[in-house]
CSV table of C-alpha atoms in Angstrom, one decimal:
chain,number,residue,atom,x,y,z
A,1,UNK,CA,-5.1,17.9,-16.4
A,2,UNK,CA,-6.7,19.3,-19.1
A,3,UNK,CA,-7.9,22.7,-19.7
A,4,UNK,CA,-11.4,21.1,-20.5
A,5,UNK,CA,-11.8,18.9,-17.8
A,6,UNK,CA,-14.9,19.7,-15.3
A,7,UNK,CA,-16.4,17.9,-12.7
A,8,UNK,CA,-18.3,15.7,-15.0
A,9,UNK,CA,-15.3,14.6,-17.5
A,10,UNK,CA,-13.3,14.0,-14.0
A,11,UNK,CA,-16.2,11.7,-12.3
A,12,UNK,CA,-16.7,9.8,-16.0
A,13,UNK,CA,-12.8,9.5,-15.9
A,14,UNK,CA,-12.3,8.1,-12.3
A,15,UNK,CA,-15.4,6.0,-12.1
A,16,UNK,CA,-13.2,3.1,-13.4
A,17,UNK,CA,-13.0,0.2,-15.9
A,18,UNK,CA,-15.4,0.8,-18.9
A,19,UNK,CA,-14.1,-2.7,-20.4
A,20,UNK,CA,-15.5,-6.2,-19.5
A,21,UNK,CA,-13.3,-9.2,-18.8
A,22,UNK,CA,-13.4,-11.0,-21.8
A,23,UNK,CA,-14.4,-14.8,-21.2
A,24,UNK,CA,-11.4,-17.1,-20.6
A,25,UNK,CA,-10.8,-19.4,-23.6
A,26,UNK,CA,-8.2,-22.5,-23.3
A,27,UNK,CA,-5.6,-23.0,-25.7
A,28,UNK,CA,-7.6,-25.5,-28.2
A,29,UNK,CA,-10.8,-23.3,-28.0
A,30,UNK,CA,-8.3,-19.9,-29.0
A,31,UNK,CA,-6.8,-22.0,-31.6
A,32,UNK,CA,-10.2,-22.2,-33.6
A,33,UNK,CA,-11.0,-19.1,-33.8
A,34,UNK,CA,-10.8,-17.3,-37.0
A,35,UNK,CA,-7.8,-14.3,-37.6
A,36,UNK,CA,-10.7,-11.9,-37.3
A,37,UNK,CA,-12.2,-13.1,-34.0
A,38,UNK,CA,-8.8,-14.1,-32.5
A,39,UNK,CA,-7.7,-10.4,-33.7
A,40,UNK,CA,-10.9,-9.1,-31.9
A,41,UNK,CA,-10.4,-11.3,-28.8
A,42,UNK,CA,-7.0,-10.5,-28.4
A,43,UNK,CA,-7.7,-6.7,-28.8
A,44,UNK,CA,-10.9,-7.2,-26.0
A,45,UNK,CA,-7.6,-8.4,-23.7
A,46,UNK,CA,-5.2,-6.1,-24.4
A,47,UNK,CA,-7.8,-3.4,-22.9
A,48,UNK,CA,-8.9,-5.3,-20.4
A,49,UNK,CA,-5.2,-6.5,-19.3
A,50,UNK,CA,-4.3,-2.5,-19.3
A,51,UNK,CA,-7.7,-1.0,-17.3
A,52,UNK,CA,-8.3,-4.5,-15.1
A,53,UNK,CA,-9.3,-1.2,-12.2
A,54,UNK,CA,-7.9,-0.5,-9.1
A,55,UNK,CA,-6.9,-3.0,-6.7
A,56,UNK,CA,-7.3,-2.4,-2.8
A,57,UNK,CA,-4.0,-2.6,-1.6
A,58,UNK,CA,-3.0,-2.4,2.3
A,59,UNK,CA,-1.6,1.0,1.2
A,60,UNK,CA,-4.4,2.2,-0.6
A,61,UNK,CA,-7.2,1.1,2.8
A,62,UNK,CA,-4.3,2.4,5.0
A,63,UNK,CA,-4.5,5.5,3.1
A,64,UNK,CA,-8.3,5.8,3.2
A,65,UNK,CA,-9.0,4.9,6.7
A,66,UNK,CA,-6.5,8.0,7.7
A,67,UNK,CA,-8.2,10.6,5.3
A,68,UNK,CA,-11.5,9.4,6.8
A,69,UNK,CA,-10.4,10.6,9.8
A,70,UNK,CA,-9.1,13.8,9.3
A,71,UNK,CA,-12.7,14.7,7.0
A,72,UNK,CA,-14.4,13.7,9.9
A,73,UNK,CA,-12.3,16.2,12.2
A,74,UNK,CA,-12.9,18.8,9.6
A,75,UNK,CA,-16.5,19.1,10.2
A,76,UNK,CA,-16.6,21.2,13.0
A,77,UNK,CA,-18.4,24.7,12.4
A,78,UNK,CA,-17.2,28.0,13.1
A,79,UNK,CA,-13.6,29.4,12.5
A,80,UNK,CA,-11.2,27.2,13.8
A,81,UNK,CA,-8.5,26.4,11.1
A,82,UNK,CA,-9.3,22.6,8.7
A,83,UNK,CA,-6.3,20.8,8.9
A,84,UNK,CA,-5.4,19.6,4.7
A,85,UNK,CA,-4.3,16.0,4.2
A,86,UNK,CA,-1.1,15.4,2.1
A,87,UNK,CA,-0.5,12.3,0.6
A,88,UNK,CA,3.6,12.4,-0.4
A,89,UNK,CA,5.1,9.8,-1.6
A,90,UNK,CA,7.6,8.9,-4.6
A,91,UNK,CA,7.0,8.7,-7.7
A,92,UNK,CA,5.3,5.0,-9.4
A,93,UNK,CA,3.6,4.2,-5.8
A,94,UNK,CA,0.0,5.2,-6.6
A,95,UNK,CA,-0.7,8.3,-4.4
A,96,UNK,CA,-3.0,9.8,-7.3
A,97,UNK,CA,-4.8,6.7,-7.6
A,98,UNK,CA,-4.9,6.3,-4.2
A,99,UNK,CA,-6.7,10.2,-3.7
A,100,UNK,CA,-8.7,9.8,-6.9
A,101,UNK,CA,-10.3,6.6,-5.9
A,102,UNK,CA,-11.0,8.2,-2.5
A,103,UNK,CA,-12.7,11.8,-3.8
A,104,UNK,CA,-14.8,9.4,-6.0
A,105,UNK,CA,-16.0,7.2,-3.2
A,106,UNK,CA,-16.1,10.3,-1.4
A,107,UNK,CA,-18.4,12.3,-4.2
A,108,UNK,CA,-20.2,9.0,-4.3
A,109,UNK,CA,-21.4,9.0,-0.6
A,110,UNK,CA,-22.3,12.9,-0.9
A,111,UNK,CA,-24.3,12.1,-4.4
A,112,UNK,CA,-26.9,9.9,-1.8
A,113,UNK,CA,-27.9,12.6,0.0
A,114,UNK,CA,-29.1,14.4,-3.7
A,115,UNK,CA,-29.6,17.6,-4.2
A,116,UNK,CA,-27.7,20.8,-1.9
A,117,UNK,CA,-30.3,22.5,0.5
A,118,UNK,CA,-30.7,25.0,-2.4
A,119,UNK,CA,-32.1,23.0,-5.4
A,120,UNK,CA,-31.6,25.4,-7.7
A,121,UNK,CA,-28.0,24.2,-7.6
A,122,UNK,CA,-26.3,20.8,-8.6
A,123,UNK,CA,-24.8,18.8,-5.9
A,124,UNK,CA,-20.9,19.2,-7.0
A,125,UNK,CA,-18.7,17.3,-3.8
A,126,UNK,CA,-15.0,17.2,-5.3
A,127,UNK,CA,-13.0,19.7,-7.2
A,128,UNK,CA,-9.4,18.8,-8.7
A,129,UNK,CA,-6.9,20.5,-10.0
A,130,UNK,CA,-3.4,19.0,-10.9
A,131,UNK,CA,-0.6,22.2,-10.8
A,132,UNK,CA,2.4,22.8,-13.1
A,133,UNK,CA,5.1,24.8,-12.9
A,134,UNK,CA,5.3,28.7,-12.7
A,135,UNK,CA,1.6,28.5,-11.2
A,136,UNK,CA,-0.3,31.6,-10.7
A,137,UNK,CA,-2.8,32.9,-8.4
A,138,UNK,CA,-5.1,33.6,-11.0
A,139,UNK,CA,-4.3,29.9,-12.8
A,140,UNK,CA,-5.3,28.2,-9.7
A,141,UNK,CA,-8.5,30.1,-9.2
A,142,UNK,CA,-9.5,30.0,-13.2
A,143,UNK,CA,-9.0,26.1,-13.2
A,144,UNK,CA,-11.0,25.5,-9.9
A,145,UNK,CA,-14.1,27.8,-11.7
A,146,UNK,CA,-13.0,25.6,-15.0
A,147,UNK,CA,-14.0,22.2,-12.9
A,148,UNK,CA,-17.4,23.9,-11.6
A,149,UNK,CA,-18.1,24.3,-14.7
A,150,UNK,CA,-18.3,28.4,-14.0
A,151,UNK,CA,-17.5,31.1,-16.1
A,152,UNK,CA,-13.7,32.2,-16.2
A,153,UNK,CA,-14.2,35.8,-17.6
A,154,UNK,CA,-13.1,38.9,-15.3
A,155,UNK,CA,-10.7,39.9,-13.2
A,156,UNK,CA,-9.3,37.3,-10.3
A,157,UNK,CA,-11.3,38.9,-7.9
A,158,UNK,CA,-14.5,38.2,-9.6
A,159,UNK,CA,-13.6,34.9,-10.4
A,160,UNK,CA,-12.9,34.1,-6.7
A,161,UNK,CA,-16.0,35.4,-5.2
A,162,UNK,CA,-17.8,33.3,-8.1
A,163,UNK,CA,-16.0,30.4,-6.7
A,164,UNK,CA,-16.4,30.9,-3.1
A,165,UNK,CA,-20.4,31.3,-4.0
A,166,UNK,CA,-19.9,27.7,-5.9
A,167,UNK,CA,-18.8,26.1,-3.5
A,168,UNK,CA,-21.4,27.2,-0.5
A,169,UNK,CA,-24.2,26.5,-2.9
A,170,UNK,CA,-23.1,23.2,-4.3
A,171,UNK,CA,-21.9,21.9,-1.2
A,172,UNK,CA,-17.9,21.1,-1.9
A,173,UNK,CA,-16.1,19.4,1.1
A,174,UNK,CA,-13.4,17.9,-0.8
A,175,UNK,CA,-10.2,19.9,-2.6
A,176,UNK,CA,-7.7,17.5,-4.1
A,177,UNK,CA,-5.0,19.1,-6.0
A,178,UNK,CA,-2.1,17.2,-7.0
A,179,UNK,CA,1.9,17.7,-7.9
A,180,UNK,CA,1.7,19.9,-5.1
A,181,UNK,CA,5.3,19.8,-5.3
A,182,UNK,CA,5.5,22.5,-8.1
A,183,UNK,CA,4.4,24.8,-5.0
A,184,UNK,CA,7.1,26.1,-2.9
A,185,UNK,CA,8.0,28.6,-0.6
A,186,UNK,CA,10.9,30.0,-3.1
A,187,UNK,CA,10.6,33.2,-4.9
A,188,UNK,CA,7.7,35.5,-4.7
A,189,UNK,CA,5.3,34.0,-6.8
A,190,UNK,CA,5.7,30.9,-4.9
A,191,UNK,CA,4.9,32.5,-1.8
A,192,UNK,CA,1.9,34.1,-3.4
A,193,UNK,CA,0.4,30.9,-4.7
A,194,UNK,CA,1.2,28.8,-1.5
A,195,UNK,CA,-0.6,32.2,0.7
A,196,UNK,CA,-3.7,32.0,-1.9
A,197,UNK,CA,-3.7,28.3,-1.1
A,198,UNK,CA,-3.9,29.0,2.8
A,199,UNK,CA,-6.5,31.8,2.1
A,200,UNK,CA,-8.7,29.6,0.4
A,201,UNK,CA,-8.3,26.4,3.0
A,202,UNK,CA,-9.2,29.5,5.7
A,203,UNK,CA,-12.3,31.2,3.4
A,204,UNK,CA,-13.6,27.6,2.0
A,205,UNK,CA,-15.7,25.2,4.1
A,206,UNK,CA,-13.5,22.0,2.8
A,207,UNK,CA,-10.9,20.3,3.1
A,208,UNK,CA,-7.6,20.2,1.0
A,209,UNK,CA,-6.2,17.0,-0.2
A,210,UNK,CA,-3.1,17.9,-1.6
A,211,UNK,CA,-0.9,15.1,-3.7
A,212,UNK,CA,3.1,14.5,-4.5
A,213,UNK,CA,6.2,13.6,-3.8
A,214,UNK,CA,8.9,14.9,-2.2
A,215,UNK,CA,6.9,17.8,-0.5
A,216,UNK,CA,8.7,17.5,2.9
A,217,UNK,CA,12.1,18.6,1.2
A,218,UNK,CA,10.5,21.5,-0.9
A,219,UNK,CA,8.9,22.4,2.6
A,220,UNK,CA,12.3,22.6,4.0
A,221,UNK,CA,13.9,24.2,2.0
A,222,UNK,CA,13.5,28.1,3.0
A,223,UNK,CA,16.4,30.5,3.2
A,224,UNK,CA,14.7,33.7,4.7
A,225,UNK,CA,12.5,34.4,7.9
A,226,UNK,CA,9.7,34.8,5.8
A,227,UNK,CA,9.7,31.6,4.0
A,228,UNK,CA,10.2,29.6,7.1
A,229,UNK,CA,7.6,31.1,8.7
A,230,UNK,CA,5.2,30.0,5.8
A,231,UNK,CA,6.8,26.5,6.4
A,232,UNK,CA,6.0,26.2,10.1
A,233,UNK,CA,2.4,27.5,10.0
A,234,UNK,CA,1.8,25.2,7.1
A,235,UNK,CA,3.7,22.0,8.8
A,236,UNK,CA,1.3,22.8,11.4
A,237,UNK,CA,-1.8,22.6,9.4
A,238,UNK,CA,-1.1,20.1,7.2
A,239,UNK,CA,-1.1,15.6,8.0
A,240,UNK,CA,1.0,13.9,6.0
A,241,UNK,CA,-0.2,10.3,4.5
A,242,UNK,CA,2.3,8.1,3.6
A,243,UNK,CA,2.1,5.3,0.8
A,244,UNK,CA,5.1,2.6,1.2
A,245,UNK,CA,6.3,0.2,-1.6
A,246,UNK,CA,5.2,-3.6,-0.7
A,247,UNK,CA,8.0,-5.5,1.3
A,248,UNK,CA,8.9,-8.9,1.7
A,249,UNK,CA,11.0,-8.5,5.2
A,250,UNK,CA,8.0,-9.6,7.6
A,251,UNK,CA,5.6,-13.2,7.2
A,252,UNK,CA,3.0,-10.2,7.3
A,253,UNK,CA,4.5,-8.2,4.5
A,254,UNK,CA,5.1,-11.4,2.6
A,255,UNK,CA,1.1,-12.5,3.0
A,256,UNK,CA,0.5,-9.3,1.8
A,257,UNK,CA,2.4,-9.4,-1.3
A,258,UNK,CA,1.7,-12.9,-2.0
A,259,UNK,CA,-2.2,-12.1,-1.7
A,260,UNK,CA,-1.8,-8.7,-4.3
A,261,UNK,CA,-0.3,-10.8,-6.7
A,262,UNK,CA,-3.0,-13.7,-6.7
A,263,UNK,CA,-5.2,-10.7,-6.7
A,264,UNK,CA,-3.6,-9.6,-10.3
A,265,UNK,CA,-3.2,-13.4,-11.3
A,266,UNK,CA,-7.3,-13.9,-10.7
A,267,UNK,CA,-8.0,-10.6,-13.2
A,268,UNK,CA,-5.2,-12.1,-16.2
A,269,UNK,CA,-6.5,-14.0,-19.3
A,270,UNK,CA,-4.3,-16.3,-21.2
A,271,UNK,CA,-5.2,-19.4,-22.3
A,272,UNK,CA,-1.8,-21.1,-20.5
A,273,UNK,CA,-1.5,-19.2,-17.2
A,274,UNK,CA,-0.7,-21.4,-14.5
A,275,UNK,CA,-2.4,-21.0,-11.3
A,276,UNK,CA,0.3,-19.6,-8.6
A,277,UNK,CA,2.2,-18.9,-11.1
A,278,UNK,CA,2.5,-15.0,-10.1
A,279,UNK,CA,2.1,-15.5,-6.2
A,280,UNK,CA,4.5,-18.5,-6.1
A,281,UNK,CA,6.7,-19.3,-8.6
A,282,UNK,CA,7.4,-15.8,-9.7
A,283,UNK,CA,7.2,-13.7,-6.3
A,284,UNK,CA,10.6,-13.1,-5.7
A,285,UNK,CA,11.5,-11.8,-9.1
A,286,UNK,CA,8.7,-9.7,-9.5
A,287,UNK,CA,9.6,-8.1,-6.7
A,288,UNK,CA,13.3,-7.8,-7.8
A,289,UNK,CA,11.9,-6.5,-11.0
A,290,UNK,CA,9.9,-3.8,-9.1
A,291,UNK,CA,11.1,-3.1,-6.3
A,292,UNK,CA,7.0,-3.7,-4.9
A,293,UNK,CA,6.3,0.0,-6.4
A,294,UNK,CA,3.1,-0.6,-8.2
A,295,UNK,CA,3.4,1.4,-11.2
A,296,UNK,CA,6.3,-1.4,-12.1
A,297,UNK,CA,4.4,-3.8,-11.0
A,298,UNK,CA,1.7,-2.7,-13.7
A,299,UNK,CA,4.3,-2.6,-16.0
A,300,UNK,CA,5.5,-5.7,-16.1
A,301,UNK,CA,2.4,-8.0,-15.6
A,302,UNK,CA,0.5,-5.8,-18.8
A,303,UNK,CA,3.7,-5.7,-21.4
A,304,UNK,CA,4.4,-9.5,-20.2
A,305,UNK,CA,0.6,-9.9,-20.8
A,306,UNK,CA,0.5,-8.3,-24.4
A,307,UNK,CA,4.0,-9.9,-25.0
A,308,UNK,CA,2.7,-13.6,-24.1
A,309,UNK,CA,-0.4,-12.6,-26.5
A,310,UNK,CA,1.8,-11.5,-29.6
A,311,UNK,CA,4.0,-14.3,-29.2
A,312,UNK,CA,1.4,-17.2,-29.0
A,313,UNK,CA,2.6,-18.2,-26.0
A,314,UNK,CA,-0.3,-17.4,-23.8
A,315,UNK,CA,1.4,-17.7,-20.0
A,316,UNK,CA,3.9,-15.6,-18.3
A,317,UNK,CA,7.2,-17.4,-17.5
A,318,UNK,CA,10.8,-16.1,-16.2
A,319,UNK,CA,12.1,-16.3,-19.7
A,320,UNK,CA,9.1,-13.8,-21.1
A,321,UNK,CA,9.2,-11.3,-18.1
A,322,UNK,CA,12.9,-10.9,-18.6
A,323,UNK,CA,12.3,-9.4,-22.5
A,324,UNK,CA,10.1,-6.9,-20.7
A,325,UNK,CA,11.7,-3.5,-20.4
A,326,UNK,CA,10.4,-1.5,-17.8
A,327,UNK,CA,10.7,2.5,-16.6
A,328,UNK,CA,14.1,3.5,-16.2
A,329,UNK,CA,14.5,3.6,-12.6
A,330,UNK,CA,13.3,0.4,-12.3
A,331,UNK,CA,15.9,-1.1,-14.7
A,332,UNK,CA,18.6,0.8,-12.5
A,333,UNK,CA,20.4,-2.1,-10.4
A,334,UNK,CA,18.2,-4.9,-12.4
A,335,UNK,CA,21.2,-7.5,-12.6
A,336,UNK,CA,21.9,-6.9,-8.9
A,337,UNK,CA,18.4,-7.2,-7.8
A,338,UNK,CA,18.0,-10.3,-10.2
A,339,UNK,CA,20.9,-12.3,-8.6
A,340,UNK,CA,18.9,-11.7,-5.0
A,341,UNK,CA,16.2,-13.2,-6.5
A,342,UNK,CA,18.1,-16.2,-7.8
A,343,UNK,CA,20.2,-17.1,-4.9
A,344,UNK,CA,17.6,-16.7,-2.2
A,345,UNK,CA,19.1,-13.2,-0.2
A,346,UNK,CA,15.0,-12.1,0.0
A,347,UNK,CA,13.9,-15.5,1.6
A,348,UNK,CA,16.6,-15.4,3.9
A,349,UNK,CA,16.4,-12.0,4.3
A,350,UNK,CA,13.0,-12.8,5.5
A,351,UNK,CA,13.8,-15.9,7.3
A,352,UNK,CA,16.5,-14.1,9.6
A,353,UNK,CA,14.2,-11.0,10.4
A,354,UNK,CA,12.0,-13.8,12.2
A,355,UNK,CA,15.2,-15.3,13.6
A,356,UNK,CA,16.4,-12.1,15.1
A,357,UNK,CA,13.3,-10.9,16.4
A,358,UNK,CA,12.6,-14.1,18.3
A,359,UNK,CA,16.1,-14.3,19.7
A,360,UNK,CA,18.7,-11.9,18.6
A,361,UNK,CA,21.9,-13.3,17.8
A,362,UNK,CA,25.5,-12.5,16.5
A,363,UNK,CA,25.1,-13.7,12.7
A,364,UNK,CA,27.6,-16.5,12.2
A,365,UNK,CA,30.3,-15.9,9.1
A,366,UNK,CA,31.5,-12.9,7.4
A,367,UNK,CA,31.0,-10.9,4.5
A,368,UNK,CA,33.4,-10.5,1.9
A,369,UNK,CA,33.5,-8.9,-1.8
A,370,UNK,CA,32.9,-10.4,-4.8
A,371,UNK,CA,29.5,-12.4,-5.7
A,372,UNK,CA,30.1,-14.9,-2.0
A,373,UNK,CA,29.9,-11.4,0.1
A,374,UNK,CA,27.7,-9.3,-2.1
A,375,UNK,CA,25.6,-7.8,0.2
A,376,UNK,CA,21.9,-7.2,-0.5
A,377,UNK,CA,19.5,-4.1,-0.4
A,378,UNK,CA,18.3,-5.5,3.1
A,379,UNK,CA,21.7,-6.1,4.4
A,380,UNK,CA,22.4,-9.9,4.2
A,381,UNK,CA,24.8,-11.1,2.1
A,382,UNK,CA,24.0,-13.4,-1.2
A,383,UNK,CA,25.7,-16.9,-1.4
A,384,UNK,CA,25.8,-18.4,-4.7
A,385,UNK,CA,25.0,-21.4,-3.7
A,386,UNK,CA,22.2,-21.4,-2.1
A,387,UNK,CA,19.1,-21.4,-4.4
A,388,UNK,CA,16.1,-22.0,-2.5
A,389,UNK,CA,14.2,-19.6,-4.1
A,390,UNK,CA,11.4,-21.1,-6.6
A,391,UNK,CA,12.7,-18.0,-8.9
A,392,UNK,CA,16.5,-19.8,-8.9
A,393,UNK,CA,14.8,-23.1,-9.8
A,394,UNK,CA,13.0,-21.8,-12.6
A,395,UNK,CA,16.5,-19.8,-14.0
């Protein structure tokens, strides 16, 4: 985060979208526009494609609905301890999204009830903080009076109390502060940090939403009493909010991701896009692609956008979507994944999970090496010759 982001910059930031769809032209009406207008137009879609705004997932109302429960626990008065909410997952599934659209909805509901019961103060629900390595004490406090919009002069002490009067008199219930995983209980400024953390969810009437991945296995890892006595009290205090990849192993999880991606289709514009074309024809080998973690997802569907733009091809096919690089670890495995997508192993992979949950059975054949007996992510193994998949047909 930057050093000059406050509470206003972060609320301007999250609010969402600033860009309009542009109106959907077909291919004759694109062709007669002038290189100025068509330059313009496609600019207006290259912005749009790359900000189209947040998309309620499963994950991301799952997610709510659980963090709307433990702010409603958390309004109890006197001084039992607020439990923090940590939402930990890996990297490219859309935790901070998923707690940045939640403080704003969250700073929105506050914002109705206007001004604090002292009106000589601004109403100021949310304060965010992202961390970085070798974090201090005095860092963490000087950022939070940073977002306030407070001054940041004196010693740490002074600057806390400032804080701590902030807060009261603007009425903050909300504490987000993300790559939580920087914190740890290693070494002594570690300990220090992750103690002035606890402090200030004991001192503070708010709660903590605290953002990351892998924060379970920095948790654990504590050599000394002292550290693993920080780790208990804080396993005790803290929930943990998981956000899953989307699946295709269940009819529920594949009505799921077959709704996301009409979901993304409906928000596209190209002149040639074929309706389905995401949900149906291309399904499987998005997912392949991905893996379901949505920041590949983005990926691929805005660079195949802007590529199907540039090349005048206006509609996203198999052939285009394969030019697309993506992150690295989504291109880790990509062949692999691809020939499950082309030779069915995720439909059947779904189509046997029903089979064995109805009436589990010994699965007839054997395995095998080589391409007959590859076996997939999910376990089942890939025959060649079997290409039921709609991505197969295309290929």
């Amino acid at each position: 985060m930057s050093d000059r982001m406050n509470h206003v910059n972060w609320a301007r930031i999250v609010r969402g979208n600033p860009y309009e769809r542009p109106e959907p032209l077909d291919h004759r009406a694109l062709a007669k526009l002038s290189d100025v207008a068509k330059a313009n137009y496609d600019d207006r879609r290259a912005r749009w494609h790359a900000n189209f705004g947040v998309i309620k997932t499963p994950q991301l109302v799952t997610a709510h609905e659980q963090l709307d429960e433990i702010l409603a626990a958390n309004r109890h008065v006197g001084d039992r301890v607020r439990g923090a909410a940590v939402v930990d997952a890996p990297p490219g599934l859309g935790k901070t999204t998923i707690a940045n659209t939640y403080a704003l909805r969250y700073w929105a509901k506050e914002m109705r009830r206007g001004l604090p019961e002292d009106d000589r103060y601004d109403r100021i629900p949310v304060i965010k903080v992202g961390l970085k390595a070798n974090v201090t004490t005095k860092w963490l406090t000087e950022r939070m009076c940073r977002f306030m919009g407070l001054p940041t002069t004196g010693t740490e002490s002074a600057m806390h109390d400032r804080l701590f009067d902030a807060v009261e008199a603007c009425e903050t219930g909300l504490i987000v502060i993300d790559e939580i995983q920087f914190l740890n209980f290693a070494g002594k400024k570690g300990r220090e940090v992750h103690n002035h953390i606890k402090f200030l969810a004991n001192e503070f009437p708010t709660t903590f939403l605290f953002v990351g991945h892998s924060i379970r296995k920095v948790n654990a890892r504590s050599s000394v009493a002292i550290q693993d006595a920080a780790r208990q009290q804080t396993d005790s205090r803290w929930t943990y909010v998981d956000v899953n990849p989307f699946a295709i192993t269940t009819d529920e999880a594949k009505a799921q991701w077959r709704s996301f991606l009409l979901t993304i289709e409906s928000k596209l514009v190209l002149s040639r896009l074929q309706p389905g074309i995401l949900a149906d024809d291309l399904s499987d080998y998005i997912w392949s692609r991905t893996s379901g973690r949505m920041q590949h997802i983005t990926s691929l569907i805005v660079r195949g956008c802007a590529r199907a733009i540039l090349s005048g091809d206006e509609r996203l096919t198999r052939e285009l979507l394969d030019q697309v690089k993506l992150e690295r670890s989504a291109e880790f495995s990509r062949e692999e994944r691809a020939y499950g997508a082309d030779h069915g192993v995720y439909e059947r992979g779904r189509r046997i999970a029903r089979q064995m949950t109805a009436a589990p059975t010994k699965p007839a054949g054997g395995g095998g090496k080589g391409p007959a007996g590859r076996t997939s992510r999910a376990g089942e193994t890939a025959n060649p010759h079997h290409a039921s998949s709609t991505a197969a047909k295309q290929h």
